[in-house]
Structure formats: C-alpha cells, structure tokens
Coordinates of C-alpha atoms (C1' of nucleotides) in Angstrom, one line a residue:
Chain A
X1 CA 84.2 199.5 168.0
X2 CA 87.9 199.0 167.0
X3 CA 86.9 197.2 163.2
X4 CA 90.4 196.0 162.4
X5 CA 90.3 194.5 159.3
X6 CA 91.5 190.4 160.1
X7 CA 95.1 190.7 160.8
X8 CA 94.4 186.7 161.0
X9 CA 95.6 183.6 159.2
X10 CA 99.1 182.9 159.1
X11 CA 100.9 186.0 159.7
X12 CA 102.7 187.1 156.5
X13 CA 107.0 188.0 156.6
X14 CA 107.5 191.5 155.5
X15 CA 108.3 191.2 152.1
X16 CA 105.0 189.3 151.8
X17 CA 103.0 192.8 153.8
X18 CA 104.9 194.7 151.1
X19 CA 103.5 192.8 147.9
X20 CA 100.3 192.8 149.2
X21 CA 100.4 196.5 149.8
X22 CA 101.6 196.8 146.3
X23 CA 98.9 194.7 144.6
X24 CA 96.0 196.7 146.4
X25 CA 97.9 200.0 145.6
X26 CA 97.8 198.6 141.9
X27 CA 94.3 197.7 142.1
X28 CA 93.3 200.8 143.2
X29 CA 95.3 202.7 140.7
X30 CA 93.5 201.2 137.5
X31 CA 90.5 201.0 138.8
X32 CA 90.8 204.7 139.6
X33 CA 91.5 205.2 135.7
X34 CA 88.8 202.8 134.1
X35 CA 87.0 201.3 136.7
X36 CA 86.1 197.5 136.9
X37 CA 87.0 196.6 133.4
X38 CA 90.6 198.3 133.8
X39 CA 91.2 196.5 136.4
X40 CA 92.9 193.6 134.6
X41 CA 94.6 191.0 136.7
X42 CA 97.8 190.7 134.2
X43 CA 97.9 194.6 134.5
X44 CA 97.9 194.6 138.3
X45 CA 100.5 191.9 138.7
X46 CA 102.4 194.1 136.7
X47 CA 102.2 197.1 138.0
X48 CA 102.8 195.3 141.5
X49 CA 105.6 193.5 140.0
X50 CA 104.5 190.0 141.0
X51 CA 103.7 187.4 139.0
X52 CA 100.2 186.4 137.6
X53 CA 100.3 183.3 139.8
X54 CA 101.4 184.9 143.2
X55 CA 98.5 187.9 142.4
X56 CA 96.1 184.9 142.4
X57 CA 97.9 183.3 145.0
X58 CA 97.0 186.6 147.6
X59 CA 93.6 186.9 145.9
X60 CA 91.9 184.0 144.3
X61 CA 89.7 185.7 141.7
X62 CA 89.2 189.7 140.6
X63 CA 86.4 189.7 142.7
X64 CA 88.4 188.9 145.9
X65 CA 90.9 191.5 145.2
X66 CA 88.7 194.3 144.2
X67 CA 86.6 193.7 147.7
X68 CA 90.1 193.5 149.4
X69 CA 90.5 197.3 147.6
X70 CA 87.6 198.4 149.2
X71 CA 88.1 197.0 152.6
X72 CA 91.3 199.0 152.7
X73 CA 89.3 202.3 151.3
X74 CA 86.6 201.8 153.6
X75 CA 89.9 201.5 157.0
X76 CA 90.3 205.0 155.2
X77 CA 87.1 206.8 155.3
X78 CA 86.3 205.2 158.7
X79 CA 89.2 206.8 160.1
X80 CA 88.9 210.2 158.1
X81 CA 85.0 210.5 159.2
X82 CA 86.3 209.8 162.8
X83 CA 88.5 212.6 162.5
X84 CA 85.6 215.0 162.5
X85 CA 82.2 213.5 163.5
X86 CA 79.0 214.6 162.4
X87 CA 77.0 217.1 164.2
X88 CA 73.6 216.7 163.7
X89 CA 71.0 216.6 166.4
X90 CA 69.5 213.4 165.9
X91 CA 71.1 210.1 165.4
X92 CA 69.0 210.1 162.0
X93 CA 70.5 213.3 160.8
X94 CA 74.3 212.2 162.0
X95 CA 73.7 209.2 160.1
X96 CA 72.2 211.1 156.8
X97 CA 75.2 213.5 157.3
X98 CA 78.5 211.0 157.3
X99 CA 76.3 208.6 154.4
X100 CA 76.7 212.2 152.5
X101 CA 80.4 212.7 153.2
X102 CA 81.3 209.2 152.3
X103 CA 79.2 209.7 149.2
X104 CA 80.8 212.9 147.8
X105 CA 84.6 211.5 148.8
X106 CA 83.1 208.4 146.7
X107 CA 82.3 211.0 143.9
X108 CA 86.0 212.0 143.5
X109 CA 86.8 209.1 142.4
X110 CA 83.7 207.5 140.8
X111 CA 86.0 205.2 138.8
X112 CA 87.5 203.4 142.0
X113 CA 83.5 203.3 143.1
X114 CA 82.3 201.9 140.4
X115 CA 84.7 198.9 140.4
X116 CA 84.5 198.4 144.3
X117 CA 81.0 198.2 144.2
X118 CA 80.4 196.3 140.8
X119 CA 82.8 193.9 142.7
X120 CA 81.0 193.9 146.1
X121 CA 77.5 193.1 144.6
X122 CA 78.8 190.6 141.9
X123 CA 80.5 188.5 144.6
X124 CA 79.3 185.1 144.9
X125 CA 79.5 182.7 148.0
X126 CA 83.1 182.2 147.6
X127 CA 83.2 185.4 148.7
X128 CA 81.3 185.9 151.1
X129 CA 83.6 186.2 154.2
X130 CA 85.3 189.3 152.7
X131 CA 82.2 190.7 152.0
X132 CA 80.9 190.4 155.2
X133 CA 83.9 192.2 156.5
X134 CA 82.7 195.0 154.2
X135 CA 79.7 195.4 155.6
X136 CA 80.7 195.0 159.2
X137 CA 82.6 197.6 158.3
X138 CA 80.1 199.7 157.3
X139 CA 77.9 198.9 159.7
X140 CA 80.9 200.1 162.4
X141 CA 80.7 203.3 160.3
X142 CA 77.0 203.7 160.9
X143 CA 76.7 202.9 164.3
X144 CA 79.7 205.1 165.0
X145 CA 77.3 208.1 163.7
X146 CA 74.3 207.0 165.4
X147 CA 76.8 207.7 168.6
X148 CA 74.5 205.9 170.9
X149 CA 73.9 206.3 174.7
X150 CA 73.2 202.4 175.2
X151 CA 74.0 199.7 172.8
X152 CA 71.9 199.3 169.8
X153 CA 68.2 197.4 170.3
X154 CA 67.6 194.6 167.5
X155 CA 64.7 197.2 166.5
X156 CA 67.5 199.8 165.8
X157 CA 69.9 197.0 164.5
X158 CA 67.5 195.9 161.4
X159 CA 67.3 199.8 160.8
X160 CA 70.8 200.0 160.1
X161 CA 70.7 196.9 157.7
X162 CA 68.0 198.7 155.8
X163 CA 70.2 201.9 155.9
X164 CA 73.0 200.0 154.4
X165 CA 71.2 197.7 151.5
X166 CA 69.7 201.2 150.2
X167 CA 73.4 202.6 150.4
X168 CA 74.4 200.5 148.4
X169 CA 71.9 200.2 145.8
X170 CA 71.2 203.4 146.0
X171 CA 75.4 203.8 145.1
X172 CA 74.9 201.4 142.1
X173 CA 71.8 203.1 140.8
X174 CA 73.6 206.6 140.4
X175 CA 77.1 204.7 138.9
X176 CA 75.0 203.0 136.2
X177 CA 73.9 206.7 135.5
X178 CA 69.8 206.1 136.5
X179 CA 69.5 208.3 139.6
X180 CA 70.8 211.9 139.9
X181 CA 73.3 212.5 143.2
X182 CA 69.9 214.4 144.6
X183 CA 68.3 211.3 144.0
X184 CA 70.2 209.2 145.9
X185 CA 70.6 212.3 148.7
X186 CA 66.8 211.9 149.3
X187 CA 66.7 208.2 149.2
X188 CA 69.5 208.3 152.0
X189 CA 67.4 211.0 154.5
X190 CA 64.2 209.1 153.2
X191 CA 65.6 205.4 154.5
X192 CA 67.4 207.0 158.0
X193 CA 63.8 208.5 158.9
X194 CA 63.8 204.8 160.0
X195 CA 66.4 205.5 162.6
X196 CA 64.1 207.9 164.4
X197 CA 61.4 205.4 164.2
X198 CA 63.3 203.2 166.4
X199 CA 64.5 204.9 168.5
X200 CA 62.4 207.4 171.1
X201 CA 65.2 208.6 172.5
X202 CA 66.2 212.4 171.4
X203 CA 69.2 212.6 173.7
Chain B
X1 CA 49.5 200.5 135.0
X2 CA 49.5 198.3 132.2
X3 CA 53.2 197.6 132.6
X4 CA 53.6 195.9 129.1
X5 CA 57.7 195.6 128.1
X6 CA 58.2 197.5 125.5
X7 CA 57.6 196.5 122.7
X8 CA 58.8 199.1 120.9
X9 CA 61.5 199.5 118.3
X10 CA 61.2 197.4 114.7
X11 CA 58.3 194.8 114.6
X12 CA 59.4 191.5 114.6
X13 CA 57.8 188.6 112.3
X14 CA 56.7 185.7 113.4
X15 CA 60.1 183.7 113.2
X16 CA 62.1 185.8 114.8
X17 CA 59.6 186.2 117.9
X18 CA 59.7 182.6 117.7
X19 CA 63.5 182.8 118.3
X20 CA 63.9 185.5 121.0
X21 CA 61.0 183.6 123.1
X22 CA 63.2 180.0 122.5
X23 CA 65.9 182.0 123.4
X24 CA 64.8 183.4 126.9
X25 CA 63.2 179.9 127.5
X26 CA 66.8 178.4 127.2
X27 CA 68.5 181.4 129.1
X28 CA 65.9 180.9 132.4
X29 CA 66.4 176.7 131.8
X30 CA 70.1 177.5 132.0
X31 CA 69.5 179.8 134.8
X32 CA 67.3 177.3 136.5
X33 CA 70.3 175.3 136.8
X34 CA 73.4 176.4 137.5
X35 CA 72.8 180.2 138.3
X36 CA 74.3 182.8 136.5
X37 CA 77.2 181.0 136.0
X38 CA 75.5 178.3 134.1
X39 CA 74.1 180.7 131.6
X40 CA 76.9 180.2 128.7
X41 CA 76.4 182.1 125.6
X42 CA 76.7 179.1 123.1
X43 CA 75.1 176.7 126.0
X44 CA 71.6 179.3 125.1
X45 CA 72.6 179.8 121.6
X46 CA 72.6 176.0 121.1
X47 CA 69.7 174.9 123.2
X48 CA 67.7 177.5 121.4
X49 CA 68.6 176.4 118.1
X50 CA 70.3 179.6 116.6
X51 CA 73.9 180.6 116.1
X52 CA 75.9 182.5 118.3
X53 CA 75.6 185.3 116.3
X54 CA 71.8 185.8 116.1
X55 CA 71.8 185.3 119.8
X56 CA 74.2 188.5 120.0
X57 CA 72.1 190.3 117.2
X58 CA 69.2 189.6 119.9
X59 CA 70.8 190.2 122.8
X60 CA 74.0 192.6 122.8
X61 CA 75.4 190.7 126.0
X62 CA 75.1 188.1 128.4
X63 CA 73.5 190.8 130.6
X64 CA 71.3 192.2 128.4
X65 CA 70.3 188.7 127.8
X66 CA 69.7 187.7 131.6
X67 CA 67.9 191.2 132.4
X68 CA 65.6 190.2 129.6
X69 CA 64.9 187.0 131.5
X70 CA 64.4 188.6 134.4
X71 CA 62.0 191.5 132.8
X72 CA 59.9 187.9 131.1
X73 CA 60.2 186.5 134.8
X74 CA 58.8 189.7 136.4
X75 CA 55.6 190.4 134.3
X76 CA 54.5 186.6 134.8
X77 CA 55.1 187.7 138.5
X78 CA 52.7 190.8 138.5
X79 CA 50.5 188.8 136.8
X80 CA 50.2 186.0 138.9
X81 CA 50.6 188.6 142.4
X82 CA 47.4 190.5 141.0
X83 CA 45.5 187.4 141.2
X84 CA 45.2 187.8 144.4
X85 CA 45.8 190.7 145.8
X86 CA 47.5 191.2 149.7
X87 CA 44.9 191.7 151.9
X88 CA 46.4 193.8 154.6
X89 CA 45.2 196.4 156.7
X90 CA 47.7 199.0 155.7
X91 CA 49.5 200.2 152.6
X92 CA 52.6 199.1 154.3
X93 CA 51.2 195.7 155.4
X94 CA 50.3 194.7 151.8
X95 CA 53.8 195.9 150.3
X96 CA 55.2 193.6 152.2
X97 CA 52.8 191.0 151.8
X98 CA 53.3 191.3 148.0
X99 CA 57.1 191.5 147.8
X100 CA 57.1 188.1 150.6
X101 CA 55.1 186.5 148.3
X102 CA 57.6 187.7 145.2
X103 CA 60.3 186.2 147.6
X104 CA 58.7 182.9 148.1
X105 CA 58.3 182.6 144.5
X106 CA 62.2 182.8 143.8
X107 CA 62.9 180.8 146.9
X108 CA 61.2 178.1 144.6
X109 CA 64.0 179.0 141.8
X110 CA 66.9 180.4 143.5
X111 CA 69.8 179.6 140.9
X112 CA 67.5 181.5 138.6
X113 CA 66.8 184.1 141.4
X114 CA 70.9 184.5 141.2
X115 CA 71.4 184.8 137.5
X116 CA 68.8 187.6 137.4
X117 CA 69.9 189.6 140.5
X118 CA 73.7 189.1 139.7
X119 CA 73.2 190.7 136.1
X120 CA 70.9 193.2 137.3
X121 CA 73.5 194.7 140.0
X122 CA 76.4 193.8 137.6
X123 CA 75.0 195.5 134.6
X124 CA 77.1 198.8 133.6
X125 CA 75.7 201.9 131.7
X126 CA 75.0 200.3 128.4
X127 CA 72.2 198.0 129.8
X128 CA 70.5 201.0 131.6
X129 CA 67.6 201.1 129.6
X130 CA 66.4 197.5 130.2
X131 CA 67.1 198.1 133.7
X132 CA 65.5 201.4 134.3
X133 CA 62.6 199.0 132.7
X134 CA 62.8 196.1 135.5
X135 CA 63.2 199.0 137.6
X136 CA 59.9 200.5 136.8
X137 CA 58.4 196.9 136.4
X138 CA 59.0 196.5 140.4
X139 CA 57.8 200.1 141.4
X140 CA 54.4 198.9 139.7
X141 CA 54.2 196.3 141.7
X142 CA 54.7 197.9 144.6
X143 CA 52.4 200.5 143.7
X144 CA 49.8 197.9 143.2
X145 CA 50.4 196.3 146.1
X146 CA 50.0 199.9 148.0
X147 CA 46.5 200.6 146.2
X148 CA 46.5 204.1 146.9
X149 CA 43.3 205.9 146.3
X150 CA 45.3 209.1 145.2
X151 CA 48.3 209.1 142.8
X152 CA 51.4 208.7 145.3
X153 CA 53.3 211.8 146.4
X154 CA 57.2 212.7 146.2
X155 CA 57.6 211.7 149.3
X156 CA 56.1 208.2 148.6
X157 CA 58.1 207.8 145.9
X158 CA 60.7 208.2 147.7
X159 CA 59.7 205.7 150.3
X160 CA 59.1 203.4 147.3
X161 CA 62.5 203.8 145.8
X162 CA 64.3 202.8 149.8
X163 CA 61.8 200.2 149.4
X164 CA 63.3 198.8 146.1
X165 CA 66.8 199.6 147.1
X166 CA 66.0 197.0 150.1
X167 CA 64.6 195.1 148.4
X168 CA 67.3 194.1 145.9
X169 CA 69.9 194.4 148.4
X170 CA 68.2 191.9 150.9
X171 CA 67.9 189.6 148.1
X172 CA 71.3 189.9 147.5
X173 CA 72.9 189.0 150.7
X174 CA 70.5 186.2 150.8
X175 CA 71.5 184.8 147.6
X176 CA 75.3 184.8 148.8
X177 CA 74.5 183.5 151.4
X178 CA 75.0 186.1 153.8
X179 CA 71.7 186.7 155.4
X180 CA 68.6 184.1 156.2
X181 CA 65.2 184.3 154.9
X182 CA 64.1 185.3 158.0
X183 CA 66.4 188.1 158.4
X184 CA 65.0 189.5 155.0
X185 CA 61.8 189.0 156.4
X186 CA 62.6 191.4 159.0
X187 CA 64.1 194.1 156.7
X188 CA 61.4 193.7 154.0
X189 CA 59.1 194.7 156.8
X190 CA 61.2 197.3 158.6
X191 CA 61.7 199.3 155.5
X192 CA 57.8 199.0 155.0
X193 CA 56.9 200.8 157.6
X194 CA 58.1 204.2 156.1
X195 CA 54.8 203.7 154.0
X196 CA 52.8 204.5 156.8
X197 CA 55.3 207.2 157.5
X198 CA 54.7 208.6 154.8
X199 CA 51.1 208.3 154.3
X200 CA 49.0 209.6 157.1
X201 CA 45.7 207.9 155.0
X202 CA 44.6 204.6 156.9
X203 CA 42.1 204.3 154.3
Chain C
dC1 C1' 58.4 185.5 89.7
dG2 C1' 62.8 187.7 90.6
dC3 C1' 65.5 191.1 93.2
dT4 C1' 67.7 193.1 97.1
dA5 C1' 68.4 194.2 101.7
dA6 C1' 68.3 192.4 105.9
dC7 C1' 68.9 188.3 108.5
dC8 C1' 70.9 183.8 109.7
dT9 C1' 74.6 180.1 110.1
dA10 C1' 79.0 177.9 111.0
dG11 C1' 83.1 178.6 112.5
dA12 C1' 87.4 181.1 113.3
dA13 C1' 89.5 184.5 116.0
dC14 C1' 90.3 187.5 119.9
dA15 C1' 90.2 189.2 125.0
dA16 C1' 90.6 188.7 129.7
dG17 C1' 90.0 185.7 133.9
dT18 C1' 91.9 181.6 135.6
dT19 C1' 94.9 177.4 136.0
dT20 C1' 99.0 174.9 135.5
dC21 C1' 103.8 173.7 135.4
dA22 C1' 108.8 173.6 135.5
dG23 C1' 112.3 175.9 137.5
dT24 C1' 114.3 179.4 141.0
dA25 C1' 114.3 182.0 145.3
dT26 C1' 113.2 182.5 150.1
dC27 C1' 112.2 181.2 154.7
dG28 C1' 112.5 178.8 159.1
dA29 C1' 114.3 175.2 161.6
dA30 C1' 117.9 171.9 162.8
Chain D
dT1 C1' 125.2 177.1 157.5
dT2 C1' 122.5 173.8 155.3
dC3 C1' 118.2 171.4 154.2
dG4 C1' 113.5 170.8 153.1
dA5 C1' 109.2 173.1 152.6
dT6 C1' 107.0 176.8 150.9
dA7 C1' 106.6 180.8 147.9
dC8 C1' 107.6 183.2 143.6
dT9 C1' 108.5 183.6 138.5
dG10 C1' 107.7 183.3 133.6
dA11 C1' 105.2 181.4 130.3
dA12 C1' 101.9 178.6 128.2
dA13 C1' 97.3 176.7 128.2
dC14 C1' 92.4 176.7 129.0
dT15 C1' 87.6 178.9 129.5
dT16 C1' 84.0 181.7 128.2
dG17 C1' 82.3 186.3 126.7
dT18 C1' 82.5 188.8 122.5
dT19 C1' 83.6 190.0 117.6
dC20 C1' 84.3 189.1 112.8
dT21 C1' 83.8 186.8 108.2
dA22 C1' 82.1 184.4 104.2
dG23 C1' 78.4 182.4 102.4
dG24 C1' 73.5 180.8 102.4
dT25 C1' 68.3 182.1 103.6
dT26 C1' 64.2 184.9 104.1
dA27 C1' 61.0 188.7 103.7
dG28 C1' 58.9 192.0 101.3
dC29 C1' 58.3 194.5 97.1
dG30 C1' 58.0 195.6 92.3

DNA sequence: CGCTAACCTAGAACAAGTTTCAGTATCGAA
DNA sequence: TTCGATACTGAAACTTGTTCTAGGTTAGCG
C-alpha cells in the first residue's frame, strides 16, 4: 500500500526538485490566505521566484497546480494518520474515525480546503490523471483504516467509492457554508454504515 | 412537494420574463455544445438578444447563470420522471430507478450535463442560495421516488443526503472521464441500499 | 399626456488565466 | 571544455469573466 505519488517521467536535476518544491510551497501559502481566488498564478511564480512561463511550464493550468497542492497535502495526512491508527472496533467505525481526523486537520486550514477541493471538482479531462492520483490516494487512505484481514471484495470496493464521492461532496457542501460540521459528521457515519453492509466479517 | 423555483423577490413583467427565459434558452444551447466552457457571457448575451449588462443585472455571474440552467433543467426533469413513476419493489429500488433514469437523460446531453455539474461544485458562497435550491430540487425527487407512506425520519434524511453526495460525485468522475456508466451504475445502487437500512417498512 | 425612476444598450475598461517570443542560462554529452 | 539542446526569464499580448459609464427606453403613476 506504498501510494508514492509518480516519481515518473523524466527525472527532474535538483535545481528543477527545488523550484517545484517552491511553487507548491507558494501555492499552498496563498491559498492558505484567500483560498482559490488568491491563488493567482503571477503571485505564485513570484513568490517561487520563477517566471510565469516556467510555473506553466511544471503545471499547465491553475487547476493542475492546485491538484498537485493537494496531492502533496494528502502524502502528509496519509503519513500523519499512519502515525497513529484509528481504534475503533469495526472497519466502519475506523473508517468514520480517520474521515473525522482528516476533516478537523482540513478545518484548520479551511482556506487551503477550499481551493484544493474547488480545484479537484472543477477539473476537466485534461486533468484527469492527477486527479485520479488523488483519489487513489484517498482511497489508500481508506482502505488503510478499514485494516483488512484479506484483500478488499469488489462488494467492499464500490463501498469505499461511495465513502469517497460523499467525502467529498459532503467537504464542498460545508465550504460553501450549506451544511454544519455535524452535518457532514453524520453524513460520513451515515455513508460508512455501508462498510458494515459488506462486509460480515467482525474480526 | 410542489417544488416550484422560487419565484419570489420583485415581479417581473412580461418583457423581462421574456428576456431571462431567452436567456437560459441561449445559456443550455451554449451548454449543449461545448460544455461549460462554451457558455461565454457575451456568446449568451448575444444569442439572447440583450446586452451584456442586462445579462449581469439577471444573472450576477456565469455561475449563477448556469445553476439557473440547471435549476430550469431539473424541474422539467421531475416533471417528466413523475410521469411515470419507478416501479420497484423497495424504497431503495425505485431511488435508483429514478436517479438511472435522471442519468440516462443527461447521457443524452452530456456537454450540458458538464456545464451544470461543473458550476454547481464550482460555485462559492455567494451562489448558495440558488444551490441550496437545486439542492432541495434533487432531495424531492428522491423523496418522490422513495414514496414513503410516513414523512421520512432523521435518519432517512440522512441516508438521502449520502445519496445526493453520491450522486453528484459519481456524476462527476463520469463527466471527466474517470469512471464508466456502469461503474456509476454500481455506486448509484450501492449507496441505495442504505434506504432499506434505514427503513425497516417493506411496505 | 407627461414625469420620473428603474431598466436597457453599446461599448470601453479592468482583472486574472494563459500563450507567445526573444534573449539568456543551464545541462549533458562529445 | 565546448557545443547543441533544453530550460528559464521578462515582458507583452491575448482571452474571457466582470465592472463601469453615458445615454436612450420603458413602465407605472399622477
């Protein structure tokens, strides 16, 4: 379940590793301030200290480089929630349980949410590879709670793809301001119910 | 459940409801097309005959615009679904025999399936209202769908909202491409079944 | 009918995402 | 070390959403 994020394409000199560490560093500094709309590309190159042209260069639109912010995040939180696994007794419970911790980290900085998700469900096709490695990502995250005996049935598998489209709608309805953080704690223990439907086993 | 969109706020004369329908008739024509994308301000302002202006007097934004489209789309949908209503054994069956038929129905459209989605998930707090009202425009569908001889419990509600959430989402990763009809198929129906979960009544 | 406020039009202007280009710097191979 | 290819810079240009302005039109009311 190692989810590295794709170290692939051509492999980039140091200097290169460093401005792209910059410009995500960037990203996520503005869009910790304002959110999506602060996030403006001629800001970010600058506060990378690149030029408008290279910044488009390692991420071809806003959108690309505002999923690329959350991918790194997301390498974060994975490897924080590892550090201390949830301890509930059922796989539906562990799940409900690290959904919730990644939720309130997420509301510390509801700014840096707001434009990573804004980004992630705005994304067209061009986009799509990246945002596939989001949710793979996510889904790692998921399955990682579940902390199953045996690999995960297709039953159990099309539970965690429910479990992650109401995450994230769920995350977009409470940034736009229409659902209370209770809400959207009760739509989470509501939608991983599911898991328990699935799967018999109480280990 | 006479889910009529508000229409609320100052009466309009005859002109001007002339206007804002020529104007959403160019905005889903656009749509129809090209997707979201396709749905240029003075593209709609032009093919419905006013000036850009009056357009933004009508509609404070592009979103506000294409979540208006997609409330107009939305009621001709509940309209059309009640014709015939699902015929399923269980609550749960005929939700998701509704929301497959809803999903064939933008299948037929999907550039204009985009444009609405895209906006909806895109739009930020000052378009809330207008969404809250899509929002409640798809719970009464739902609800219909369910036919529930009492009024629905919390806890239904709650299964309704994971429903939504799903729902949206799944459409989502299918307009970008990400997922297959039959793989929203799948989810529509998973995420059904906490209906029954929910609702001991087989009527 | 005549008045006034609200509405509408054409068009310029502005903002931010994106593209382009000419010149300079860096990298990797010979 | 030198050369050719690739990457980077700075700046201008282009696109489309949004705002603003000046002047003409409409609706409703006395």
């Amino acid at each position: 379940m190692t989810a590295e994020v794709k170290p692939s394409s051509p492999p980039l000199t140091e200097r290169q590793e460093a401005r792209r560490r910059r410009i995500l560093h960037a990203s996520a500094q503005l869009a910790s301030r304002g959110g999506f709309d602060a996030v403006q590309m001629r800001e970010v190159a600058e506060a990378a200290g690149v030029a408008l042209g290279t910044l488009y260069r390692y991420f071809p639109s806003k959108v690309h480089l505002l999923v690329a912010t959350m991918q790194d995040q997301l390498q974060h939180m994975h490897t924080t929630l590892r550090k201390r696994p949830p301890a509930g007794e059922s796989a539906a419970e562990r799940v409900a349980e690290t959904l919730m911790r990644a939720f309130r980290a997420l509301q510390r900085e509801p700014q840096l949410a707001d434009a990573m998700v804004r980004a992630l469900t705005f994304a067209d096709r061009s986009v799509s590879p990246e945002v596939d490695t989001v949710s793979r990502q996510t889904t790692a995250i998921i399955l990682d709670a579940m902390d199953l005996a045996d690999p995960p049935g297709p039953e159990q598998l099309s539970a965690v793809r429910v479990i992650e489209h109401t995450w994230h709608s769920a995350l977009i309805t409470w940034l736009s301001g229409r659902a209370s953080i209770a809400q959207v704690k009760i739509d989470i223990e509501t939608v991983c119910r599911l898991i328990d439907l699935t799967d018999p086993e109480p280990r």
